Amino acid sequence: MKDHRIKSFLRLMAVAAPISLISSCKWIKPHEAKITEKENDDSTQVHDSVPAVQETQQPVSQTKSVEEEVAALNGRIKEIYGTVERVYKRDALPNTDLDAKYCSKAWRQTVKAVSAKQNKTDELCLDCDYWIMGQDYENVKVTNYYLEKIMLDDAEHGSVAAFTLKVHNCGSVTPVRVDLVKENGKWMIDNFTDIKNDIDYRKMMTDYLNN
């Protein structure tokens, strides 16, 4: 196992939109991700599936647009975590490099503020790498991508989405929820939540900054 010391990182509030998709006047209702516990198994199971698109009376062109957005989202999350897998097969990049490429502006600003406070006070917010849900890394793999919700062009929140997935690292499996926002035409990660240990990283970092 490689020793890998991880900087402390900040946490943002997850956008808790309802589990449904809004595209102007177009609604899509992905199946809610089912999370169950196997008997005598402490690993939480997140089902791997693709959300169904409900029939609507909207024009076919709108339906295609939404379906294309869902396909783009699935491709984006696999692109992001495919990079994570490749990075941690060799000496890992600094966390901020992955953040710069794949995280929202708000997330990066929060991480920067947390790092500044940690350097000033020597009080750690977090000693875990939220990309791999651990301090050390070995045999990192990400599976069971599931689109839990998507909401497009909402007047208040803009375009947001959430995936659940499993992060395999050092022989353990951690179910994770990843919230995304659309910025400048790209889907960017805006929050990480460790489902197994009930850790909302944005909230953790926000609380740290406010105390």
PDB file of N, CA and C in Angstrom, residues 21 28 50-51 53 63-79 147 150 152 163 187:
ATOM      1  N   LEU A  21     -36.600  15.327 -12.928  1.00  0.00           N
ATOM      2  CA  LEU A  21     -35.904  16.200 -13.858  1.00  0.00           C
ATOM      3  C   LEU A  21     -36.864  17.223 -14.418  1.00  0.00           C
ATOM      4  N   ILE A  28     -38.940  14.634 -16.158  1.00  0.00           N
ATOM      5  CA  ILE A  28     -38.474  13.249 -16.228  1.00  0.00           C
ATOM      6  C   ILE A  28     -38.292  12.757 -14.802  1.00  0.00           C
ATOM      7  N   VAL A  50     -29.839   2.683 -15.329  1.00  0.00           N
ATOM      8  CA  VAL A  50     -30.006   3.950 -16.021  1.00  0.00           C
ATOM      9  C   VAL A  50     -31.429   4.410 -15.814  1.00  0.00           C
ATOM     10  N   PRO A  51     -31.652   5.682 -15.405  1.00  0.00           N
ATOM     11  CA  PRO A  51     -33.004   6.146 -15.122  1.00  0.00           C
ATOM     12  C   PRO A  51     -33.880   6.109 -16.364  1.00  0.00           C
ATOM     13  N   VAL A  53     -36.879   7.342 -18.801  1.00  0.00           N
ATOM     14  CA  VAL A  53     -37.467   8.617 -19.202  1.00  0.00           C
ATOM     15  C   VAL A  53     -38.954   8.386 -19.405  1.00  0.00           C
ATOM     16  N   THR A  63     -37.840  15.939 -26.159  1.00  0.00           N
ATOM     17  CA  THR A  63     -37.529  14.652 -25.549  1.00  0.00           C
ATOM     18  C   THR A  63     -36.105  14.238 -25.901  1.00  0.00           C
ATOM     19  N   LYS A  64     -35.725  14.401 -27.143  1.00  0.00           N
ATOM     20  CA  LYS A  64     -34.368  14.059 -27.563  1.00  0.00           C
ATOM     21  C   LYS A  64     -33.342  14.904 -26.829  1.00  0.00           C
ATOM     22  N   SER A  65     -33.652  16.182 -26.638  1.00  0.00           N
ATOM     23  CA  SER A  65     -32.727  17.065 -25.957  1.00  0.00           C
ATOM     24  C   SER A  65     -32.458  16.580 -24.537  1.00  0.00           C
ATOM     25  N   VAL A  66     -33.504  16.183 -23.835  1.00  0.00           N
ATOM     26  CA  VAL A  66     -33.348  15.701 -22.468  1.00  0.00           C
ATOM     27  C   VAL A  66     -32.595  14.377 -22.455  1.00  0.00           C
ATOM     28  N   GLU A  67     -32.940  13.498 -23.365  1.00  0.00           N
ATOM     29  CA  GLU A  67     -32.247  12.217 -23.422  1.00  0.00           C
ATOM     30  C   GLU A  67     -30.760  12.406 -23.719  1.00  0.00           C
ATOM     31  N   GLU A  68     -30.460  13.367 -24.565  1.00  0.00           N
ATOM     32  CA  GLU A  68     -29.064  13.664 -24.875  1.00  0.00           C
ATOM     33  C   GLU A  68     -28.342  14.211 -23.654  1.00  0.00           C
ATOM     34  N   GLU A  69     -29.027  15.006 -22.839  1.00  0.00           N
ATOM     35  CA  GLU A  69     -28.420  15.548 -21.624  1.00  0.00           C
ATOM     36  C   GLU A  69     -28.129  14.431 -20.633  1.00  0.00           C
ATOM     37  N   VAL A  70     -29.051  13.491 -20.512  1.00  0.00           N
ATOM     38  CA  VAL A  70     -28.834  12.347 -19.622  1.00  0.00           C
ATOM     39  C   VAL A  70     -27.636  11.522 -20.101  1.00  0.00           C
ATOM     40  N   ALA A  71     -27.562  11.309 -21.410  1.00  0.00           N
ATOM     41  CA  ALA A  71     -26.429  10.560 -21.966  1.00  0.00           C
ATOM     42  C   ALA A  71     -25.117  11.305 -21.725  1.00  0.00           C
ATOM     43  N   ALA A  72     -25.155  12.640 -21.883  1.00  0.00           N
ATOM     44  CA  ALA A  72     -23.955  13.442 -21.648  1.00  0.00           C
ATOM     45  C   ALA A  72     -23.514  13.358 -20.194  1.00  0.00           C
ATOM     46  N   LEU A  73     -24.471  13.361 -19.277  1.00  0.00           N
ATOM     47  CA  LEU A  73     -24.168  13.255 -17.852  1.00  0.00           C
ATOM     48  C   LEU A  73     -23.504  11.918 -17.525  1.00  0.00           C
ATOM     49  N   ASN A  74     -24.066  10.843 -18.052  1.00  0.00           N
ATOM     50  CA  ASN A  74     -23.476   9.528 -17.812  1.00  0.00           C
ATOM     51  C   ASN A  74     -22.051   9.478 -18.351  1.00  0.00           C
ATOM     52  N   GLY A  75     -21.835  10.059 -19.521  1.00  0.00           N
ATOM     53  CA  GLY A  75     -20.493  10.098 -20.088  1.00  0.00           C
ATOM     54  C   GLY A  75     -19.551  10.939 -19.261  1.00  0.00           C
ATOM     55  N   ARG A  76     -20.051  12.056 -18.753  1.00  0.00           N
ATOM     56  CA  ARG A  76     -19.219  12.974 -17.962  1.00  0.00           C
ATOM     57  C   ARG A  76     -18.762  12.334 -16.654  1.00  0.00           C
ATOM     58  N   ILE A  77     -19.674  11.697 -15.918  1.00  0.00           N
ATOM     59  CA  ILE A  77     -19.290  11.130 -14.626  1.00  0.00           C
ATOM     60  C   ILE A  77     -18.297   9.992 -14.817  1.00  0.00           C
ATOM     61  N   LYS A  78     -18.442   9.230 -15.913  1.00  0.00           N
ATOM     62  CA  LYS A  78     -17.491   8.153 -16.174  1.00  0.00           C
ATOM     63  C   LYS A  78     -16.145   8.703 -16.632  1.00  0.00           C
ATOM     64  N   GLU A  79     -16.172   9.811 -17.352  1.00  0.00           N
ATOM     65  CA  GLU A  79     -14.920  10.477 -17.721  1.00  0.00           C
ATOM     66  C   GLU A  79     -14.173  10.941 -16.476  1.00  0.00           C
ATOM     67  N   LEU A 147     -27.676   7.536 -12.006  1.00  0.00           N
ATOM     68  CA  LEU A 147     -28.208   8.897 -12.060  1.00  0.00           C
ATOM     69  C   LEU A 147     -29.438   8.984 -11.171  1.00  0.00           C
ATOM     70  N   ILE A 150     -31.924  14.715 -11.939  1.00  0.00           N
ATOM     71  CA  ILE A 150     -31.428  15.744 -12.850  1.00  0.00           C
ATOM     72  C   ILE A 150     -32.523  16.788 -12.991  1.00  0.00           C
ATOM     73  N   LEU A 152     -33.062  20.492 -15.126  1.00  0.00           N
ATOM     74  CA  LEU A 152     -32.473  21.367 -16.130  1.00  0.00           C
ATOM     75  C   LEU A 152     -33.153  22.730 -16.159  1.00  0.00           C
ATOM     76  N   PHE A 163     -25.452  11.874  -8.819  1.00  0.00           N
ATOM     77  CA  PHE A 163     -25.167  10.457  -9.055  1.00  0.00           C
ATOM     78  C   PHE A 163     -24.864   9.784  -7.729  1.00  0.00           C
ATOM     79  N   TRP A 187     -20.719  19.937 -17.037  1.00  0.00           N
ATOM     80  CA  TRP A 187     -21.144  19.446 -15.733  1.00  0.00           C
ATOM     81  C   TRP A 187     -19.929  19.354 -14.816  1.00  0.00           C
TER      82      TRP A 187
END
